[in-house]
mmCIF file of C-alpha atoms and ligand atoms in Angstrom:
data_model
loop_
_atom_site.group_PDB
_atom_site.id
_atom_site.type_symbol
_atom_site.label_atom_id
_atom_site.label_comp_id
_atom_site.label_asym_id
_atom_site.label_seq_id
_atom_site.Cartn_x
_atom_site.Cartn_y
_atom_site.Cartn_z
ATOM 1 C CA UNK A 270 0.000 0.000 0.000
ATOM 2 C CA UNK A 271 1.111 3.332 -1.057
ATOM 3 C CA UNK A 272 -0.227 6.128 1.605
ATOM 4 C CA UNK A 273 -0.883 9.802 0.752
ATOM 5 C CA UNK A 274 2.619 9.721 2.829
ATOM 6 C CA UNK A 275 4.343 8.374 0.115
ATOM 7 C CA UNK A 276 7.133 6.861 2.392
ATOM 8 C CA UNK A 277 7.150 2.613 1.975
ATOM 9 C CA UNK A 278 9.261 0.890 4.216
ATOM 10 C CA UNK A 279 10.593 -2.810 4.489
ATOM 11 C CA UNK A 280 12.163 -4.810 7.752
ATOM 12 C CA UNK A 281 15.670 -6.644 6.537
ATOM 13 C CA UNK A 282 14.639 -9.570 8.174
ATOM 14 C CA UNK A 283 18.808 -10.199 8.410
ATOM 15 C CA UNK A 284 19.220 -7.406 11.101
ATOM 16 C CA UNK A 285 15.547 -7.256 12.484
ATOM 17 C CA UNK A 286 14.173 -9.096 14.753
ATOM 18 C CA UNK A 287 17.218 -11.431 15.667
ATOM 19 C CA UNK A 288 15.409 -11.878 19.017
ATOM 20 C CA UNK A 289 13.846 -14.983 17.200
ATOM 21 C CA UNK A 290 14.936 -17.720 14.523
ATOM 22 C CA UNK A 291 15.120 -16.463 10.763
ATOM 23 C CA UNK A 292 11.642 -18.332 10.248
ATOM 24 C CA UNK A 293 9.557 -16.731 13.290
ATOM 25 C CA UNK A 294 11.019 -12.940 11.626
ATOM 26 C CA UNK A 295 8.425 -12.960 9.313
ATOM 27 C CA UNK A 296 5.611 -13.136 11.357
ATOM 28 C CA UNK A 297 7.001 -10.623 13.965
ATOM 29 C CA UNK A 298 7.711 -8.519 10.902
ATOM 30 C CA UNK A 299 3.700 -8.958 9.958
ATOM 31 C CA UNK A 300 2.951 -8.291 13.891
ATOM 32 C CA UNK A 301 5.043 -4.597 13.800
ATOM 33 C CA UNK A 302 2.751 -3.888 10.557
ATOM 34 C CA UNK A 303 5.251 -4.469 8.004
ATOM 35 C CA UNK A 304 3.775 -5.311 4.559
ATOM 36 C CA UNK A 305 7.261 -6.208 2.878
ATOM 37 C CA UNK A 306 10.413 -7.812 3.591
ATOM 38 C CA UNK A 307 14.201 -7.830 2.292
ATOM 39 C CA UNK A 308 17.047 -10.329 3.178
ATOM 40 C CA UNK A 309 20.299 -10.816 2.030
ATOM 41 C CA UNK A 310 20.413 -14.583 1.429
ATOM 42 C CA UNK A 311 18.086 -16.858 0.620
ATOM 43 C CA UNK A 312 19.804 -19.913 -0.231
ATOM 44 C CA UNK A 313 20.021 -21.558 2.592
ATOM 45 C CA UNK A 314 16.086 -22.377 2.251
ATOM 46 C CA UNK A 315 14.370 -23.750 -0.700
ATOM 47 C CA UNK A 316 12.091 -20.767 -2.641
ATOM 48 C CA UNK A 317 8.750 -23.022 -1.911
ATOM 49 C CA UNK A 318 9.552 -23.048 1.549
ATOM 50 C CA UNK A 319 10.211 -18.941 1.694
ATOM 51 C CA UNK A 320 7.117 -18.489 -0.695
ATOM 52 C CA UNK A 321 5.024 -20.226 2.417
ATOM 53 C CA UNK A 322 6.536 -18.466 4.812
ATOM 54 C CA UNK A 323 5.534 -15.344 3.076
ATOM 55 C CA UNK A 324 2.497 -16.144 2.414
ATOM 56 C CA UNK A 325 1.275 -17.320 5.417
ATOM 57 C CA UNK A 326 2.556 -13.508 6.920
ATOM 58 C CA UNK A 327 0.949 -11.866 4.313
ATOM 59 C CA UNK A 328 4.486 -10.360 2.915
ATOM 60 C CA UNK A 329 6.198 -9.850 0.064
ATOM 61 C CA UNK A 330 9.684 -9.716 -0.750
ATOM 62 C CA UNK A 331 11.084 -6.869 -2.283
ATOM 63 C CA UNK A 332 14.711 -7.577 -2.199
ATOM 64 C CA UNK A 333 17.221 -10.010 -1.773
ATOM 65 C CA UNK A 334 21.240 -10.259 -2.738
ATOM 66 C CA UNK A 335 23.070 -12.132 -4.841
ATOM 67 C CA UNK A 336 25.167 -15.205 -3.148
ATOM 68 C CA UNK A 337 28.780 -14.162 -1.600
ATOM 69 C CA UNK A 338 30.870 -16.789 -0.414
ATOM 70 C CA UNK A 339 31.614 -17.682 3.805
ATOM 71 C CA UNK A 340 32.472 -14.941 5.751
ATOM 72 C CA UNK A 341 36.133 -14.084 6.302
ATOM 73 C CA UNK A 342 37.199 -15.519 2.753
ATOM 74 C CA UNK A 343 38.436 -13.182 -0.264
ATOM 75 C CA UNK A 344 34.562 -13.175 -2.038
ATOM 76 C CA UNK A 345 32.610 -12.863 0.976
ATOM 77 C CA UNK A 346 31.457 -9.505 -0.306
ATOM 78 C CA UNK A 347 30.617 -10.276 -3.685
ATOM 79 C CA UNK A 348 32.638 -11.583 -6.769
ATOM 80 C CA UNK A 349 31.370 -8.955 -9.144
ATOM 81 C CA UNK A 350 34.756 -7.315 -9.208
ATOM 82 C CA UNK A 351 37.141 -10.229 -9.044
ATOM 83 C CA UNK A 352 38.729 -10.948 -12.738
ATOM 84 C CA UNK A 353 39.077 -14.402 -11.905
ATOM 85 C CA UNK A 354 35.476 -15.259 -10.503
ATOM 86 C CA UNK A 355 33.507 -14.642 -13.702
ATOM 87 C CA UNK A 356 32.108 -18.359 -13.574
ATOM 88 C CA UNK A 357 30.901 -17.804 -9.890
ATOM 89 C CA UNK A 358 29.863 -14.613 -10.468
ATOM 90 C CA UNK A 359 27.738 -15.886 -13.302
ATOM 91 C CA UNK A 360 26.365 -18.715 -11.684
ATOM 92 C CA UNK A 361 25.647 -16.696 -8.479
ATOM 93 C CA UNK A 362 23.604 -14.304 -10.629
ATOM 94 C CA UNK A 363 21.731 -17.365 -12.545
ATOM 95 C CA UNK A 364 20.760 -18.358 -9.425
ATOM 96 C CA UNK A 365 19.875 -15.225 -7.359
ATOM 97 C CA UNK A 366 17.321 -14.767 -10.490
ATOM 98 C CA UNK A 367 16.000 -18.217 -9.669
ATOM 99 C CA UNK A 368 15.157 -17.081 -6.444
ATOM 100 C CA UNK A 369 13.896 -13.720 -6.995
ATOM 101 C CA UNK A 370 11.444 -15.007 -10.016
ATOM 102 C CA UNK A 371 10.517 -17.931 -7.430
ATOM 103 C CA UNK A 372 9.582 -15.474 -4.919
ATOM 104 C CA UNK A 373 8.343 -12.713 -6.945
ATOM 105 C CA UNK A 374 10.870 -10.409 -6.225
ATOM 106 C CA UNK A 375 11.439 -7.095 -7.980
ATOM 107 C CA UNK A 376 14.918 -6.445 -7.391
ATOM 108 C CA UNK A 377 18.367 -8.542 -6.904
ATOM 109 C CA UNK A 378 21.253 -6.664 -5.071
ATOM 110 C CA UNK A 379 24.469 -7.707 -7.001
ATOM 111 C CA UNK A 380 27.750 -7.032 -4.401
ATOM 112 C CA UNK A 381 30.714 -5.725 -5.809
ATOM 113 C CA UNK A 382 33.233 -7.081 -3.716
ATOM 114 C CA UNK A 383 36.833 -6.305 -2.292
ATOM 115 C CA UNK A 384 39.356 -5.519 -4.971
ATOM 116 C CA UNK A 385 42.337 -7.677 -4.059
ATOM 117 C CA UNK A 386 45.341 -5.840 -3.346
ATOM 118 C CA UNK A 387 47.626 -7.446 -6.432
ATOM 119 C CA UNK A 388 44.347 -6.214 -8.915
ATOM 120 C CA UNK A 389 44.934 -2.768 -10.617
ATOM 121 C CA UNK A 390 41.829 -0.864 -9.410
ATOM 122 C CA UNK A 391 41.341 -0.139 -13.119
ATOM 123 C CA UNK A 392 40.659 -3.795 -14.201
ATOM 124 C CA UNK A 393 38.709 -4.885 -11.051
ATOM 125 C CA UNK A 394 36.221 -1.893 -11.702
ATOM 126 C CA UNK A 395 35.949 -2.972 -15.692
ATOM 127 C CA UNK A 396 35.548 -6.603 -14.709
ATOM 128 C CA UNK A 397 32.809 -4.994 -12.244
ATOM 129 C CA UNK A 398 30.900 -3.004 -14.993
ATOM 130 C CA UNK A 399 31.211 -6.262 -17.861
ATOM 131 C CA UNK A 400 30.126 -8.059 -14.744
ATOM 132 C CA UNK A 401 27.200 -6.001 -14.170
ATOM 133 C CA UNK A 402 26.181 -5.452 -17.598
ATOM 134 C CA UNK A 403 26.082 -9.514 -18.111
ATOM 135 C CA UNK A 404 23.601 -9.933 -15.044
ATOM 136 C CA UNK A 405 21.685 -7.011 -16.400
ATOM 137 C CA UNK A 406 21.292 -9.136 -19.827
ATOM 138 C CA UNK A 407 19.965 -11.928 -18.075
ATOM 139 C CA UNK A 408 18.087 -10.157 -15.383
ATOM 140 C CA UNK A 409 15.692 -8.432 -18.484
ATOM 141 C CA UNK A 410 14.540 -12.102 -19.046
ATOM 142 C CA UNK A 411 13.603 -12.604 -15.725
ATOM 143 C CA UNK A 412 11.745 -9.061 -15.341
ATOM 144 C CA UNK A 413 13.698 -8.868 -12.260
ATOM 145 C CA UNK A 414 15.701 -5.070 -11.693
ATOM 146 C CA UNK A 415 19.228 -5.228 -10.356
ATOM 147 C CA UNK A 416 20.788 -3.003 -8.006
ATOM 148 C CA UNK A 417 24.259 -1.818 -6.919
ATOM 149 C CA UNK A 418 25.142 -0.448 -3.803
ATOM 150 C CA UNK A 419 27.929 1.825 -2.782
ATOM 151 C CA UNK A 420 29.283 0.493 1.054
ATOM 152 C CA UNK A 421 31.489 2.696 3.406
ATOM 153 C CA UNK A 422 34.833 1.760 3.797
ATOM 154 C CA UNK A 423 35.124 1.938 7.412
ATOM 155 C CA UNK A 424 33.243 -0.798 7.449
ATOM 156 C CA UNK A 425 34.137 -3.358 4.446
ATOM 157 C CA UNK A 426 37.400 -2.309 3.649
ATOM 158 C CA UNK A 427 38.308 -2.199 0.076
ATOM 159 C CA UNK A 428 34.973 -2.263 -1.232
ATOM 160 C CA UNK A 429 35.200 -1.980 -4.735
ATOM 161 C CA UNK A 430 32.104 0.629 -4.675
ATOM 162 C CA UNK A 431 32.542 3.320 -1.975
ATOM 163 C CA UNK A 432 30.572 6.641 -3.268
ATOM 164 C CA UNK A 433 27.225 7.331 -4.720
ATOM 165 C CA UNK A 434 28.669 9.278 -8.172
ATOM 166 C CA UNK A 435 30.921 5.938 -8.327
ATOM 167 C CA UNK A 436 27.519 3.933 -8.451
ATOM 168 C CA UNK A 437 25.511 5.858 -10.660
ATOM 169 C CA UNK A 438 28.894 5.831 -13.055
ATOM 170 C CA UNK A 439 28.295 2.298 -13.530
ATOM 171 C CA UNK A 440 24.749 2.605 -13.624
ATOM 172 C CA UNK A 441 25.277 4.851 -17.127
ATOM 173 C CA UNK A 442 27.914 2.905 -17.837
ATOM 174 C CA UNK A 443 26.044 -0.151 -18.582
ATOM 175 C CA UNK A 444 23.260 2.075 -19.818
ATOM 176 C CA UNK A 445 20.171 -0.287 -19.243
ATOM 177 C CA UNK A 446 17.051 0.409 -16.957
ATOM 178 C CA UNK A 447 17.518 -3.065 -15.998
ATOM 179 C CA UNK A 448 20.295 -1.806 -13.383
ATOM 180 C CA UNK A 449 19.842 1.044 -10.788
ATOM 181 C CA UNK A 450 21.415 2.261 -7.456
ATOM 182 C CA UNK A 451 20.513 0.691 -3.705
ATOM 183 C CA UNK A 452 21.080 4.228 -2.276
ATOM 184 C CA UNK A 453 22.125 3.301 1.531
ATOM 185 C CA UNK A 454 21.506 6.469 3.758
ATOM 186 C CA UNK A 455 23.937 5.155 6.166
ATOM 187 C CA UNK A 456 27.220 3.997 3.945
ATOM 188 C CA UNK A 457 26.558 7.151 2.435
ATOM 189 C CA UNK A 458 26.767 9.397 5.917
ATOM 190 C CA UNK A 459 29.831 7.617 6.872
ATOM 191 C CA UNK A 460 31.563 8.012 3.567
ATOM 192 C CA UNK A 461 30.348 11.454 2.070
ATOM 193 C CA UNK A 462 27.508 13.632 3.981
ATOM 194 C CA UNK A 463 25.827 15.852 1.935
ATOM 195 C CA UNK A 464 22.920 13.256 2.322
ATOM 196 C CA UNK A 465 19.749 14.756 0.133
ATOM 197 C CA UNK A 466 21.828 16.601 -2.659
ATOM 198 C CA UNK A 467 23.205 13.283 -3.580
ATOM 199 C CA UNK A 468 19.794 11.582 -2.920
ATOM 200 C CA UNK A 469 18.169 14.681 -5.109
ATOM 201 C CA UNK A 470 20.734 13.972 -7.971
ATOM 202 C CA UNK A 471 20.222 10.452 -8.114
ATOM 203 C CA UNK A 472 17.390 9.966 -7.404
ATOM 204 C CA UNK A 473 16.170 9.437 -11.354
ATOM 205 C CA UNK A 474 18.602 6.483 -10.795
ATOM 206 C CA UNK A 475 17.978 5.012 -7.107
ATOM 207 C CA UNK A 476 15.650 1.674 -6.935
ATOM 208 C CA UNK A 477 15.889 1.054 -3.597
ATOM 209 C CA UNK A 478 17.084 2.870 -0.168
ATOM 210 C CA UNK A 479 18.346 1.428 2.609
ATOM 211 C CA UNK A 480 18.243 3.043 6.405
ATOM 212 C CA UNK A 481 20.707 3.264 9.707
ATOM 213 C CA UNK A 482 21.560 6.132 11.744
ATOM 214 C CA UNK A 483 25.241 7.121 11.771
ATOM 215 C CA UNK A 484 27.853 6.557 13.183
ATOM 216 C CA UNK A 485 26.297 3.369 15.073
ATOM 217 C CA UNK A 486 24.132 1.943 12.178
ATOM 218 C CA UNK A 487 21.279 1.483 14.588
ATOM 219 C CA UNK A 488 17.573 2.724 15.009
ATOM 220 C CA UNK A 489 16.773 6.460 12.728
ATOM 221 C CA UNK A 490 16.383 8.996 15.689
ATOM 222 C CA UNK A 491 19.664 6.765 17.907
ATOM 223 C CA UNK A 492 22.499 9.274 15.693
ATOM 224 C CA UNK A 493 23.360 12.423 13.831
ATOM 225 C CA UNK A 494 20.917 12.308 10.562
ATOM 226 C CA UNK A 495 18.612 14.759 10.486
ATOM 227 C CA UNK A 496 16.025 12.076 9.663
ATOM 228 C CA UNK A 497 12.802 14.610 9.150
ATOM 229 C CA UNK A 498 14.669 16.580 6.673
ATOM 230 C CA UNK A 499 15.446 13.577 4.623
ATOM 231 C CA UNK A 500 12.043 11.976 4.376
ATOM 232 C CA UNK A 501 10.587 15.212 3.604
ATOM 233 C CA UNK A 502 12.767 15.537 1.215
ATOM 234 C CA UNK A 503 11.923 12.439 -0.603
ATOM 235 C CA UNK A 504 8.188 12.529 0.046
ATOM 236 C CA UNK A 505 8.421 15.617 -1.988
ATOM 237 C CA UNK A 506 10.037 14.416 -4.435
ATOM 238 C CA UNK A 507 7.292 11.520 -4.408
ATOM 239 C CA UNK A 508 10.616 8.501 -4.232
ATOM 240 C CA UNK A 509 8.543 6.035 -5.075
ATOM 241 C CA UNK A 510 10.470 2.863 -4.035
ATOM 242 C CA UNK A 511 10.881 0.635 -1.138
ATOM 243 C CA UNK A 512 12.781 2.137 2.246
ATOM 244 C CA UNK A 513 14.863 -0.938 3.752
ATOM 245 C CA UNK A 514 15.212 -0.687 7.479
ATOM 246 C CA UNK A 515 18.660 -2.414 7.455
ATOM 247 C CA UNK A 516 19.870 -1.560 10.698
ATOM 248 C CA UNK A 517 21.420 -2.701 14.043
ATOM 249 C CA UNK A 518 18.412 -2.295 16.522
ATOM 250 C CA UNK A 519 19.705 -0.716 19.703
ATOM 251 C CA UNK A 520 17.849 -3.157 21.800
ATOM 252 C CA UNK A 521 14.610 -5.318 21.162
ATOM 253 C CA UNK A 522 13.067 -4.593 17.485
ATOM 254 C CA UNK A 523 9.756 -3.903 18.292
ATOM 255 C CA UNK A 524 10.576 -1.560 21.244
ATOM 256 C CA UNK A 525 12.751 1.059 18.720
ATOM 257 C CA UNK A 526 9.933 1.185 15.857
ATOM 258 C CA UNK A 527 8.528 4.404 17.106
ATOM 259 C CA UNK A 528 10.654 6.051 14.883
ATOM 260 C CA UNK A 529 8.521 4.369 12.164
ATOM 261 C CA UNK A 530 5.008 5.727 12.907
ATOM 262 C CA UNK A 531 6.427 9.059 12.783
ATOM 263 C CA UNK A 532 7.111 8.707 9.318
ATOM 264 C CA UNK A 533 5.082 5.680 8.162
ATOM 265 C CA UNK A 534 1.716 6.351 10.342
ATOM 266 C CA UNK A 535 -0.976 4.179 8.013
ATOM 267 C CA UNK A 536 1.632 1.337 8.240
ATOM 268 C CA UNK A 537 5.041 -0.009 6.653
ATOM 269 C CA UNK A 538 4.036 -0.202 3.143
HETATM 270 O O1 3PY B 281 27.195 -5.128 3.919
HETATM 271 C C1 3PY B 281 26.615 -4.062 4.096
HETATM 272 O O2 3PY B 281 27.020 -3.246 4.925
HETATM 273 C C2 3PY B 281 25.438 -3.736 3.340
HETATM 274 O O3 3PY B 281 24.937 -2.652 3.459
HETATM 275 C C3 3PY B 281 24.808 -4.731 2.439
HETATM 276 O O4 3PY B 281 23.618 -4.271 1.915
#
């Protein structure tokens, strides 16, 4: 549901609600009036099993990411960017489009990885944009829409994608509505400021947003974004996407939500 509002807004059922087991978050997401849901990986669960779970909630997804490898090891971010990962990279995307058509979701969330330090920056970040432009191919098949997300380097070093104009380069690089920007409010704080001119200027470009307050990537209203400003901002300028709450709640999920019926006050979406 879109409200007069404007303002839609999806739990990441990877950071909320981790007071319960992955497959209880989607009811507690229903309970705290959330009509939507993103995660980051899916694959651990077959789509039929996710499609009940959804179901049953009354949800539906609106994001997930493609598959990075185990935590720790050198693709655990993504292999979009790594010249010698084209066949993972490939078969992660085959795969993430799988899921997404299986669960009727809109939009896949490619990573670009960390650039190994013995790759010239210059060939990791073409491998990235033939990388991208590839999935984008495939993804037009599937009607699904990819997006790319620029990540702070404080906290994934050597991201291969660190700043919005860096993002929306590759976006007109590749040159296909299939691909847009996953405009995170929060990576975006830490690594540049200037928060609604760059949301303003890309916004023609920006699929999804995600949200944290900075610096602790917890709760909006528990840091220093001037969160009022920003959703007026693009409530006037009618965004018309999904708002991913992808954030590190300070304590118990349901207890910091206020923030949301302040900005969301016929419901989450
Ligand atoms: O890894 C992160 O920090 C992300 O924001 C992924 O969406």
């Amino acid at each position: 549901m879109t409200t007069d509002h404007g303002l839609r807004f999806c739990a990441n059922l990877g950071w909320l609600f981790g007071e319960v087991p992955f497959e209880e978050r989607f009811d507690a997401a229903a309970e705290a009036g959330f009509s939507a849901v993103e995660y980051a990986s899916p694959y651990g669960r077959s789509p039929v099993e996710l499609r009940r779970r959804l179901k049953d909630a009354g949800l539906r997804q609106v994001l997930i990411n493609s598959p990075v490898g185990p935590p720790g090891t050198p693709t655990a971010a993504g292999t979009a960017c790594l010249p010698d990962q084209v066949g993972e990279f490939r078969d992660g995307v085959t795969r993430a489009l799988d899921y997404a058509v299986e669960l009727e979701c809109p939009l896949v969330h490619l990573r670009a990885g960390v650039r190994p330090a013995d790759v010239p920056r210059d060939t990791a970040f073409s491998r990235y944009v033939a990388n991208v432009a590839w999935a984008g191919q495939l993804a037009s098949g599937a009607g699904v829409r990819l997006v790319i997300e620029a990540v702070n380097a404080r906290d994934v070093p050597g991201y291969l994608l660190q700043t919005q104009e860096q993002a929306a380069g590759v976006v007109a690089a590749v040159g296909s509505d299939q691909v847009g920007m996953l405009f995170d409010i929060y990576h975006c704080q830490v690594s540049q400021g200037d928060l609604t001119t760059r949301l303003e200027e890309f916004l023609p470009s920006i699929a999804h947003i995600q949200v944290a307050d900075a610096p602790g990537r917890a709760e909006p209203g528990t840091g220093e974004i001037a969160w009022d400003f920003v959703f007026d901002r693009l409530r006037a300028r009618g965004y018309p996407g999904w708002i991913g709450c992808e954030y590190r709640p300070a304590n118990r999920t349901a207890d910091g939500l206020g923030w949301l019926t302040r900005y969301a006050p016929e419901g989450n979406g």
